Coordinates of C-alpha atoms and ligand atoms in Angstrom, one line a residue:
M1 CA -55.0 -4.3 63.2
A2 CA -55.7 -3.5 66.8
A3 CA -59.2 -2.3 65.9
I4 CA -60.0 -5.5 64.0
F5 CA -58.8 -7.6 67.0
L6 CA -61.1 -5.8 69.5
V7 CA -64.2 -6.2 67.3
L8 CA -63.2 -9.9 66.8
Q9 CA -63.4 -10.4 70.6
S10 CA -67.1 -9.6 70.8
T11 CA -68.2 -10.9 67.4
A12 CA -66.1 -13.9 66.6
Q13 CA -65.3 -13.9 62.9
I14 CA -66.5 -10.5 61.8
N15 CA -64.2 -8.1 60.0
P16 CA -65.9 -4.7 60.0
Y17 CA -63.6 -3.4 57.3
N18 CA -64.1 -6.0 54.7
Y19 CA -67.5 -7.6 54.2
H20 CA -70.1 -8.0 51.5
S21 CA -73.8 -8.5 51.2
Q22 CA -75.1 -12.1 50.9
K23 CA -78.6 -12.2 49.6
K24 CA -79.7 -15.7 50.4
V25 CA -78.7 -18.4 52.9
T26 CA -80.0 -21.9 53.7
A27 CA -79.0 -23.0 57.2
T28 CA -80.0 -25.6 59.7
K29 CA -79.5 -23.9 63.1
G30 CA -80.8 -20.4 62.6
A31 CA -80.7 -17.3 60.5
V32 CA -80.7 -13.5 60.7
V33 CA -81.7 -11.2 57.8
S34 CA -81.4 -7.4 58.2
A35 CA -80.5 -4.3 56.3
H36 CA -76.8 -4.6 56.9
P37 CA -74.3 -7.4 56.6
L38 CA -72.4 -6.5 59.9
A39 CA -75.7 -6.5 61.8
S40 CA -76.8 -9.8 60.4
K41 CA -73.4 -11.3 61.2
V42 CA -73.6 -10.0 64.8
G43 CA -76.9 -11.7 65.2
V44 CA -75.6 -15.0 64.0
T45 CA -72.6 -14.9 66.3
I46 CA -75.0 -14.5 69.2
L47 CA -76.9 -17.7 68.0
Q48 CA -73.6 -19.5 67.8
Q49 CA -72.8 -18.5 71.4
G50 CA -76.0 -20.3 72.5
G51 CA -78.4 -17.3 72.3
N52 CA -82.0 -17.7 71.2
A53 CA -83.8 -15.7 68.5
V54 CA -84.6 -12.9 71.0
D55 CA -80.9 -12.6 72.0
A56 CA -79.9 -12.4 68.4
A57 CA -82.6 -9.9 67.6
V58 CA -81.6 -7.6 70.4
A59 CA -77.9 -7.7 69.3
T60 CA -78.8 -7.2 65.7
Q61 CA -81.0 -4.3 66.5
L62 CA -78.3 -2.6 68.6
A63 CA -75.7 -3.2 65.9
L64 CA -78.0 -1.7 63.3
A65 CA -78.1 1.5 65.4
V66 CA -74.4 1.8 64.7
V67 CA -73.9 0.4 61.2
Y68 CA -77.2 1.6 59.7
P69 CA -77.7 5.1 61.1
G70 CA -80.3 6.1 58.6
A71 CA -82.9 3.8 60.2
G72 CA -81.3 1.5 62.8
N73 CA -81.6 3.5 66.0
I74 CA -81.7 4.1 69.7
G75 CA -83.4 7.5 69.2
G76 CA -86.6 6.1 67.5
G77 CA -89.0 3.3 68.1
G78 CA -90.4 0.1 66.8
F79 CA -92.4 -3.0 67.2
L80 CA -91.4 -6.6 67.9
V81 CA -93.6 -9.6 67.1
A82 CA -92.3 -13.0 68.2
H83 CA -93.5 -16.6 68.4
L84 CA -91.8 -18.6 71.2
N85 CA -91.2 -22.3 71.4
N86 CA -93.7 -22.5 74.3
G87 CA -96.4 -21.5 71.9
K88 CA -96.7 -17.9 73.1
N89 CA -97.1 -15.0 70.7
I90 CA -95.5 -11.8 71.8
A91 CA -96.1 -8.2 70.6
I92 CA -94.0 -5.4 72.1
D93 CA -94.9 -1.8 71.3
Y94 CA -92.1 0.6 71.7
R95 CA -93.5 3.3 69.4
E96 CA -92.4 6.9 70.3
K97 CA -94.9 9.0 72.2
A98 CA -95.8 12.7 71.9
P99 CA -94.0 14.7 74.7
A100 CA -96.1 16.1 77.5
R101 CA -95.8 19.6 76.0
A102 CA -97.1 18.5 72.6
S103 CA -100.5 19.8 71.5
R104 CA -103.0 19.1 68.8
D105 CA -102.2 22.1 66.6
M106 CA -98.5 22.4 67.4
Y107 CA -97.6 22.2 63.7
L108 CA -100.1 24.8 62.5
D109 CA -99.3 28.5 62.0
S110 CA -101.6 31.2 63.3
A111 CA -103.7 30.9 60.1
G112 CA -104.1 27.2 60.6
N113 CA -101.7 26.2 57.8
P114 CA -99.6 23.1 58.4
Q115 CA -95.8 23.7 58.8
L116 CA -94.5 20.3 57.9
N117 CA -90.9 21.4 58.2
L118 CA -91.5 21.4 62.0
S119 CA -93.0 17.9 62.1
Q120 CA -90.3 16.6 59.9
D121 CA -87.0 18.4 60.5
G122 CA -85.0 19.0 63.6
H123 CA -85.8 19.1 67.3
L124 CA -89.5 19.6 67.4
A125 CA -90.2 16.7 65.1
S126 CA -89.1 14.1 67.7
G127 CA -91.3 11.9 69.7
V128 CA -90.0 10.4 73.0
P129 CA -87.8 7.5 71.9
G130 CA -88.9 4.0 72.6
T131 CA -86.3 1.7 71.3
I132 CA -84.2 1.1 74.4
A133 CA -87.3 0.5 76.5
G134 CA -88.5 -1.9 73.8
I135 CA -85.1 -3.7 73.9
F136 CA -85.4 -4.2 77.7
A137 CA -89.0 -5.3 77.4
S138 CA -87.9 -8.0 74.9
Y139 CA -84.8 -8.9 76.9
K140 CA -87.0 -10.8 79.4
Y141 CA -87.3 -13.5 76.7
A142 CA -83.6 -13.5 76.0
S143 CA -81.1 -15.9 77.7
L144 CA -77.6 -14.4 77.5
P145 CA -76.1 -11.6 79.6
F146 CA -77.2 -8.2 78.2
A147 CA -73.5 -7.0 78.1
K148 CA -72.8 -9.7 75.6
L149 CA -75.6 -8.6 73.3
I150 CA -74.6 -4.9 73.3
Q151 CA -70.9 -5.3 73.2
P152 CA -70.6 -5.8 69.4
A153 CA -72.5 -2.5 68.9
I154 CA -70.2 -0.8 71.3
D155 CA -67.1 -2.1 69.5
L156 CA -68.5 -1.2 66.1
A157 CA -69.2 2.3 67.3
E158 CA -65.9 2.7 69.2
K159 CA -63.5 1.2 66.6
G160 CA -65.5 2.0 63.5
Y161 CA -66.5 0.1 60.4
A162 CA -66.2 0.5 56.6
I163 CA -69.3 2.2 55.2
T164 CA -71.0 0.9 52.0
A165 CA -71.4 2.8 48.8
A166 CA -75.1 3.3 49.6
E167 CA -74.3 4.7 53.0
A168 CA -71.7 7.0 51.6
A169 CA -74.2 8.3 49.0
S170 CA -76.8 9.1 51.6
L171 CA -74.4 10.8 54.0
N172 CA -73.2 13.0 51.1
N173 CA -76.7 13.8 50.1
L174 CA -77.7 14.9 53.6
K175 CA -74.5 16.9 54.4
E176 CA -76.2 20.3 54.3
E177 CA -79.2 19.1 56.4
F178 CA -76.9 17.7 59.0
I179 CA -75.1 21.0 59.2
Q180 CA -78.3 23.0 59.3
L181 CA -80.1 20.9 61.9
N182 CA -77.3 20.6 64.4
S183 CA -75.4 23.1 66.4
T184 CA -72.3 20.9 66.5
A185 CA -71.6 19.1 63.3
P186 CA -72.1 15.3 63.9
V187 CA -69.7 12.6 62.8
F188 CA -71.8 12.1 59.7
V189 CA -70.4 15.4 58.3
K190 CA -67.0 15.1 56.6
Q191 CA -65.0 17.8 54.8
Q192 CA -64.5 15.6 51.7
R193 CA -67.1 13.4 50.2
W194 CA -67.7 10.0 51.8
K195 CA -66.9 7.0 49.7
A196 CA -67.4 3.3 50.0
G197 CA -64.8 1.8 52.4
D198 CA -64.3 5.0 54.5
T199 CA -64.3 4.2 58.3
L200 CA -67.1 5.7 60.3
I201 CA -66.2 6.0 64.0
Q202 CA -68.9 7.0 66.6
K203 CA -67.2 7.6 69.9
D204 CA -70.1 9.4 71.6
L205 CA -72.5 6.7 70.5
A206 CA -70.1 4.1 72.0
K207 CA -70.2 6.0 75.3
T208 CA -74.0 6.1 75.3
L209 CA -74.2 2.4 74.6
E210 CA -71.8 1.8 77.4
R211 CA -74.1 3.7 79.8
I212 CA -76.9 1.5 78.6
R213 CA -74.8 -1.6 79.1
D214 CA -73.9 -0.6 82.6
N215 CA -77.2 1.0 83.8
G216 CA -79.8 -0.8 81.8
Q217 CA -82.8 1.2 80.6
S218 CA -82.0 4.1 82.9
G219 CA -78.7 4.4 81.1
F220 CA -80.8 6.0 78.4
Y221 CA -83.9 7.5 80.0
E222 CA -82.1 9.0 83.1
G223 CA -78.7 10.3 84.1
E224 CA -76.1 11.5 81.6
T225 CA -77.9 10.4 78.4
A226 CA -81.2 12.1 79.5
R227 CA -79.2 15.2 80.4
L228 CA -77.7 15.3 76.9
I229 CA -81.1 14.8 75.2
V230 CA -82.7 17.6 77.2
D231 CA -79.7 19.9 76.6
E232 CA -80.1 19.2 72.9
M233 CA -83.8 20.1 73.1
H234 CA -82.9 23.4 74.6
K235 CA -80.5 24.2 71.8
A236 CA -83.5 24.7 69.5
N237 CA -87.2 24.4 69.7
G238 CA -87.4 20.8 71.2
I239 CA -89.8 19.9 74.0
I240 CA -88.8 16.5 75.2
S241 CA -88.3 16.8 79.0
Y242 CA -86.7 14.7 81.8
E243 CA -90.1 13.6 82.8
D244 CA -91.1 12.5 79.3
L245 CA -88.0 10.3 79.2
K246 CA -88.4 8.9 82.7
N247 CA -92.1 8.1 82.1
Y248 CA -91.6 6.3 78.8
Q249 CA -92.6 2.7 78.9
A250 CA -92.8 0.1 76.3
K251 CA -96.0 -1.9 76.3
E252 CA -96.5 -5.6 75.8
R253 CA -99.7 -5.9 73.7
V254 CA -101.8 -8.8 72.6
A255 CA -100.6 -9.8 69.1
D256 CA -103.1 -9.7 66.3
V257 CA -103.7 -13.3 65.3
F258 CA -105.9 -14.4 62.4
D259 CA -106.4 -17.4 60.1
Y260 CA -105.8 -17.3 56.4
K261 CA -106.8 -20.6 54.8
G262 CA -105.2 -22.7 57.5
N263 CA -102.2 -20.4 58.1
T264 CA -102.0 -18.6 61.3
I265 CA -100.9 -15.0 60.8
V266 CA -99.4 -13.3 63.8
T267 CA -98.9 -9.5 63.5
M268 CA -98.7 -6.2 65.2
P269 CA -101.9 -4.6 66.7
L270 CA -102.5 -0.9 67.1
P271 CA -100.9 1.6 67.3
S272 CA -99.6 0.0 64.2
S273 CA -102.2 0.2 61.5
G274 CA -100.3 -2.6 59.7
G275 CA -101.7 -5.7 61.3
I276 CA -105.3 -4.6 61.1
I277 CA -105.0 -3.5 57.5
L278 CA -103.2 -6.7 56.6
Q279 CA -106.0 -8.7 58.2
Q280 CA -108.6 -6.6 56.2
M281 CA -106.8 -7.1 52.9
M282 CA -106.3 -10.8 53.4
G283 CA -109.9 -11.1 54.5
M284 CA -111.1 -9.3 51.4
I285 CA -109.3 -11.7 49.0
A286 CA -109.8 -14.9 51.0
N287 CA -113.0 -16.1 49.2
R288 CA -111.7 -15.2 45.7
N289 CA -109.5 -17.6 43.8
I290 CA -106.5 -15.3 43.5
A291 CA -104.1 -18.2 43.0
A292 CA -105.9 -18.9 39.6
M293 CA -105.4 -15.2 38.6
K294 CA -101.6 -15.6 39.0
F295 CA -98.8 -13.2 39.9
Q296 CA -99.2 -9.6 38.7
T297 CA -101.7 -10.2 36.0
L298 CA -104.3 -7.5 35.4
Q299 CA -106.9 -9.5 37.4
S300 CA -104.7 -10.1 40.5
V301 CA -103.3 -6.5 40.6
Q302 CA -106.8 -5.0 40.1
L303 CA -108.2 -7.1 42.9
M304 CA -105.4 -6.4 45.3
T305 CA -105.5 -2.6 44.4
E306 CA -109.2 -2.5 45.3
V307 CA -108.8 -4.2 48.6
E308 CA -105.9 -1.9 49.4
R309 CA -108.0 1.1 48.6
R310 CA -110.7 0.0 51.0
A311 CA -108.3 -0.9 53.8
Y312 CA -106.5 2.5 53.6
A313 CA -109.7 4.4 53.5
D314 CA -110.6 2.7 56.8
R315 CA -107.1 3.5 58.2
A316 CA -107.6 7.2 57.6
E317 CA -111.0 7.2 59.2
F318 CA -110.9 4.8 62.1
L319 CA -107.3 4.2 63.3
G320 CA -105.3 5.8 66.1
D321 CA -103.6 5.0 69.4
P322 CA -106.0 2.6 71.2
D323 CA -104.9 4.0 74.6
F324 CA -106.5 7.3 73.6
V325 CA -109.2 6.7 71.1
K326 CA -111.8 4.0 70.5
V327 CA -111.2 1.9 67.5
P328 CA -113.7 -0.7 66.3
V329 CA -111.0 -3.3 65.6
K330 CA -113.2 -6.4 65.8
K331 CA -115.8 -4.9 63.5
L332 CA -113.2 -3.7 60.9
A333 CA -111.8 -7.3 60.7
S334 CA -115.1 -9.1 60.7
K335 CA -116.2 -11.3 57.8
D336 CA -119.5 -9.5 57.4
Y337 CA -118.0 -6.1 57.4
L338 CA -115.3 -7.0 54.8
A339 CA -117.9 -8.7 52.6
Q340 CA -119.9 -5.5 52.8
R341 CA -116.8 -3.4 51.9
M342 CA -116.4 -5.6 48.7
K343 CA -120.1 -5.3 47.7
D344 CA -119.4 -2.5 45.1
Y345 CA -116.2 -4.2 43.8
A346 CA -116.3 -4.6 40.0
P347 CA -113.5 -6.9 38.6
S348 CA -113.4 -5.2 35.2
K349 CA -113.6 -1.6 36.3
A350 CA -111.2 0.9 38.0
G351 CA -112.6 1.9 41.4
S352 CA -112.4 5.5 42.6
S353 CA -111.5 6.9 46.0
A354 CA -114.0 9.7 45.4
V355 CA -116.7 7.0 45.5
T356 CA -115.3 4.4 47.8
K357 CA -114.7 6.0 51.2
A358 CA -114.3 4.4 54.6
G359 CA -116.8 1.9 55.6
I360 CA -119.8 2.7 57.8
I361 CA -119.5 1.6 61.4
K362 CA -122.4 2.3 63.7
E363 CA -121.2 0.7 66.9
S364 CA -119.8 2.2 69.7
E365 CA -86.6 6.2 53.6
E366 CA -86.5 5.3 56.8
T367 CA -87.3 2.3 58.6
T368 CA -85.7 -1.1 58.9
H369 CA -86.8 -4.7 59.4
L370 CA -85.0 -7.7 60.8
S371 CA -86.2 -11.3 60.9
V372 CA -84.5 -14.0 63.1
A373 CA -85.0 -17.7 63.6
D374 CA -83.2 -20.1 65.9
N375 CA -83.1 -23.9 66.0
K376 CA -85.2 -23.9 69.2
G377 CA -88.5 -23.0 67.6
N378 CA -88.4 -19.2 68.3
V379 CA -88.8 -16.6 65.7
V380 CA -88.6 -12.8 65.9
S381 CA -89.8 -10.1 63.5
I382 CA -88.9 -6.5 64.3
T383 CA -89.5 -3.3 62.4
T384 CA -87.9 -0.2 63.8
T385 CA -87.7 3.4 62.6
L386 CA -86.6 7.0 62.9
N387 CA -89.4 7.7 60.4
G388 CA -87.7 9.6 57.6
G389 CA -84.1 8.7 56.5
Y390 CA -81.8 9.7 59.5
G391 CA -85.0 10.8 61.3
S392 CA -85.0 14.5 62.3
R393 CA -81.3 14.6 61.1
T394 CA -80.6 16.1 64.6
V395 CA -78.0 14.2 66.6
V396 CA -78.0 14.5 70.4
S397 CA -74.7 16.3 70.8
G398 CA -72.4 14.4 73.1
A399 CA -74.5 11.3 72.9
G400 CA -73.9 10.5 69.2
F401 CA -77.4 9.3 68.1
L402 CA -80.0 10.6 65.8
L403 CA -83.5 11.5 67.0
N404 CA -86.6 10.5 65.2
N405 CA -89.1 12.7 63.3
E406 CA -92.0 10.4 64.2
M407 CA -94.3 13.3 65.2
D408 CA -95.0 13.6 61.4
D409 CA -96.9 10.2 61.6
F410 CA -99.6 12.0 63.6
S411 CA -102.3 13.7 61.5
V412 CA -101.1 17.3 62.0
K413 CA -104.4 18.5 60.7
P414 CA -107.4 16.4 59.5
G415 CA -106.9 15.6 55.8
V416 CA -103.4 17.0 55.5
P417 CA -101.1 14.3 54.1
N418 CA -97.9 13.4 56.0
M419 CA -94.6 12.6 54.3
Y420 CA -96.0 9.3 53.1
G421 CA -99.2 10.9 51.8
A422 CA -101.2 9.3 54.6
V423 CA -104.2 11.3 55.8
G424 CA -106.0 10.9 59.1
N425 CA -108.4 12.7 61.4
E426 CA -109.0 13.3 65.1
K427 CA -108.3 9.6 65.9
N428 CA -104.7 10.2 65.0
A429 CA -104.5 13.9 66.3
I430 CA -101.6 14.9 68.5
A431 CA -102.1 14.6 72.3
P432 CA -99.5 14.5 75.1
G433 CA -98.3 10.9 75.7
K434 CA -100.2 9.5 72.7
R435 CA -98.5 7.2 70.2
M436 CA -98.7 8.2 66.5
L437 CA -100.3 5.7 64.1
S438 CA -97.8 3.5 62.3
S439 CA -97.8 1.3 59.3
M440 CA -95.0 -1.1 60.5
T441 CA -96.1 -4.7 60.1
P442 CA -93.7 -7.2 61.6
T443 CA -95.4 -10.5 60.8
I444 CA -95.0 -14.2 61.4
V445 CA -96.9 -17.0 59.7
L446 CA -97.4 -20.3 61.6
K447 CA -98.4 -23.6 60.0
N448 CA -99.8 -26.1 62.4
N449 CA -98.6 -23.8 65.1
K450 CA -95.0 -24.0 64.0
P451 CA -93.1 -21.0 62.5
Y452 CA -93.2 -21.0 58.7
L453 CA -92.5 -17.4 57.6
V454 CA -91.0 -14.3 59.3
V455 CA -91.7 -11.2 57.2
G456 CA -91.4 -7.4 57.4
T457 CA -90.2 -4.3 55.6
P458 CA -89.7 -0.6 55.8
G459 CA -91.5 1.8 53.4
G460 CA -93.9 4.0 55.3
T461 CA -97.5 3.4 54.1
T462 CA -96.2 0.8 51.5
I463 CA -95.3 -1.5 54.4
P464 CA -98.7 -3.3 54.9
T465 CA -99.2 -3.7 51.1
S466 CA -95.6 -5.1 50.7
V467 CA -96.2 -7.6 53.5
F468 CA -99.6 -8.4 51.9
Q469 CA -98.0 -9.0 48.5
T470 CA -95.2 -11.1 50.0
L471 CA -97.7 -13.3 51.8
V472 CA -99.9 -13.7 48.7
N473 CA -96.8 -14.4 46.5
I474 CA -95.8 -17.3 48.8
L475 CA -99.1 -18.6 50.1
E476 CA -101.2 -18.2 46.9
F477 CA -98.8 -18.0 43.9
G478 CA -96.4 -20.6 45.3
M479 CA -93.4 -18.4 44.7
S480 CA -89.9 -19.0 46.1
V481 CA -88.9 -16.6 48.9
E482 CA -86.4 -15.0 46.7
D483 CA -89.0 -14.1 44.0
A484 CA -91.5 -13.1 46.6
V485 CA -89.0 -10.6 47.9
N486 CA -87.4 -9.4 44.7
K487 CA -90.2 -9.3 42.1
P488 CA -91.6 -5.9 41.4
K489 CA -94.1 -4.5 44.0
F490 CA -97.1 -2.1 43.6
H491 CA -99.1 -0.1 46.1
H492 CA -102.5 1.7 46.5
Q493 CA -103.4 3.7 49.6
W494 CA -106.8 5.1 48.8
L495 CA -105.4 8.7 48.6
P496 CA -103.8 9.7 46.3
D497 CA -106.0 7.6 44.0
E498 CA -103.2 6.0 42.0
I499 CA -101.4 2.7 41.7
R500 CA -97.8 3.2 42.5
I501 CA -95.5 0.6 40.7
E502 CA -91.8 -0.1 40.7
K503 CA -90.0 0.5 37.4
D504 CA -89.7 -3.2 36.5
F505 CA -93.4 -3.8 36.9
D506 CA -94.8 -5.6 33.8
A507 CA -95.3 -2.9 31.1
A508 CA -98.2 -4.7 29.4
V509 CA -100.1 -5.0 32.7
K510 CA -99.5 -1.3 33.4
K511 CA -101.1 -0.5 30.0
Q512 CA -104.1 -2.8 30.7
L513 CA -104.7 -1.1 34.1
E514 CA -104.6 2.3 32.5
A515 CA -107.0 1.2 29.8
M516 CA -109.3 0.1 32.7
G517 CA -109.2 3.6 34.1
Y518 CA -106.5 3.5 36.7
K519 CA -103.8 6.2 37.2
V520 CA -100.5 4.3 37.4
V521 CA -97.3 6.0 38.4
V522 CA -93.7 4.7 38.5
K523 CA -92.2 5.8 41.8
G524 CA -88.9 4.5 43.1
Q525 CA -88.4 1.3 45.1
I526 CA -91.0 -0.2 47.3
G527 CA -89.8 -1.6 50.6
R528 CA -86.8 -3.7 51.6
T529 CA -88.4 -7.0 52.6
E530 CA -86.5 -9.5 54.8
V531 CA -88.0 -13.0 54.9
I532 CA -87.2 -16.2 56.6
Q533 CA -89.0 -19.4 55.6
I534 CA -88.7 -22.5 57.7
N535 CA -89.3 -25.9 56.0
G536 CA -88.7 -28.6 58.5
K537 CA -85.0 -28.5 59.3
Q538 CA -84.2 -26.1 56.5
I539 CA -84.1 -22.3 57.3
I540 CA -84.1 -20.1 54.2
A541 CA -83.3 -16.4 54.7
V542 CA -83.5 -13.8 52.0
G543 CA -82.5 -10.2 52.1
D544 CA -84.0 -7.7 49.6
K545 CA -82.0 -7.0 46.5
R546 CA -83.1 -3.3 46.8
G547 CA -80.3 -2.4 49.4
D548 CA -77.3 -3.7 51.3
D549 CA -79.6 -6.2 52.9
D550 CA -77.9 -9.4 54.0
A551 CA -78.9 -12.9 55.1
E552 CA -76.6 -14.9 57.4
G553 CA -77.0 -18.4 58.6
F554 CA -75.9 -20.5 61.6
A555 CA -74.7 -23.8 60.2
P556 CA -75.2 -22.8 56.6
M557 CA -75.7 -25.5 54.0
P558 CA -73.3 -25.4 51.0
Ligands
DON1 O1 -94.3 4.0 61.4 C1 -94.5 4.3 60.3 O2 -95.4 3.8 59.6 C2 -93.4 5.1 59.5 N1 -92.8 6.0 60.5 C3 -92.4 4.2 58.9 C4 -91.4 4.9 58.1 C5 -90.7 4.1 57.1 O3 -91.0 2.9 56.9 C6 -89.6 4.7 56.3 N2 -89.0 3.8 55.4 N3 -88.7 3.8 54.3

């Protein structure tokens, strides 16, 4: 009882021991949709206390770091895209960086063979975390005291919360890895099997969050937390140093903004590949009447597959951290170039990645998304990640949080696929202080300069194509938000040269694609898309059916 009371103090009506997932809400004063009911509820209580969408997004993100440890994080990084009621578009880059001691070939053995266990598992897989720097960079657009925004997360960590069946299953699955990749068994390891409803208490994490509450950004990047991170690095082969932590800075970048048939799309620029690929894909379908082809017919899937192939070939060839390498962004998104890319497109024939390579330019499971809208005209779209599920699976001993395995998003060797099958070259090679290329695509659509859609998803390389499909579903096929989120998704990423589909994808269309010459493979779920749609005074939020995702509203309508 005492525990419930304490959590209630910071989060109004939330009972962390008894809650369920609500998939859709229609509200008038604001909404939050995220991967976990408790995190969405935390966000809405902040709106109810007078906070704006940025306040709610900060609080939701911090709560996710506690209640959704597989992807919610303070030991990873992410991107925030927002549209504020003064008309300003914001893009905050808090992607992890390679530590100063990182080097181009650090994941190759002496014969030059990639050792992907090192870029994916344990201490050496971690980039310098960016999330807390990103939260403080976004906080300048917030309005409530920071202590108010972080307290729900502290309470949830300190007093615990009941885990879901999905959380129990993943903690059970990873038990051996948690033991193997940590010198002290973290709280995620339990003698008996976890089951739904068990309480997860994270005392060390609560103390870390308190240091952040009391000392701001330096509560993470300096002092006791930094000491615990560096000590943890020394327990194995880690290389993150005090200087790496102290030097880390989030970057405010210029949002990627483009027009699609009168809608203004606001999305993340590099070092995410997501925004530019989305712009390319939307650009390549813009002058074709895809609406007439209809949702997931042979024609529309074939067209979307071929534009996906072309965009991902360009990703592998041209994209990397713009602070380190030159990327011809303008050219890649230009009408002429995209028309050129589609010159060899044949509507009735399967393309081939052996034939269609990157364009020619001569000029110099686990991530998580949250979408927030308030009633003041502000919207926020955040995708944040540890990379793989539970990141490196290494917890900073004494500090209670998981570190990312984001180094695997670099191209460890030209042409060697990372854990999402993405290939790259020198543009995305490892260098000290460089940010690894991402696919995360937090996106906002404006209509007449007013927020209309807030969209994003996890899913590695499937992120840009899931956002692409969601936008096409709504803007072209006229689908409801629920259908746009929950109907089956598909994906093509140039290499491997195959169309990946979800198992409920139309069987007849699958056969037709195969008859045309495509390789089609059924491979698990694609993404966990969280969407908010604003129609005048009505705010509709939908959480993906694929997980515990949950939509909560401020002043919900019956
Ligand atoms: O930044 C990226 O593109 C990846 N690290 C995202 C990983 C991800 O989405 C995993 N989720 N299922």
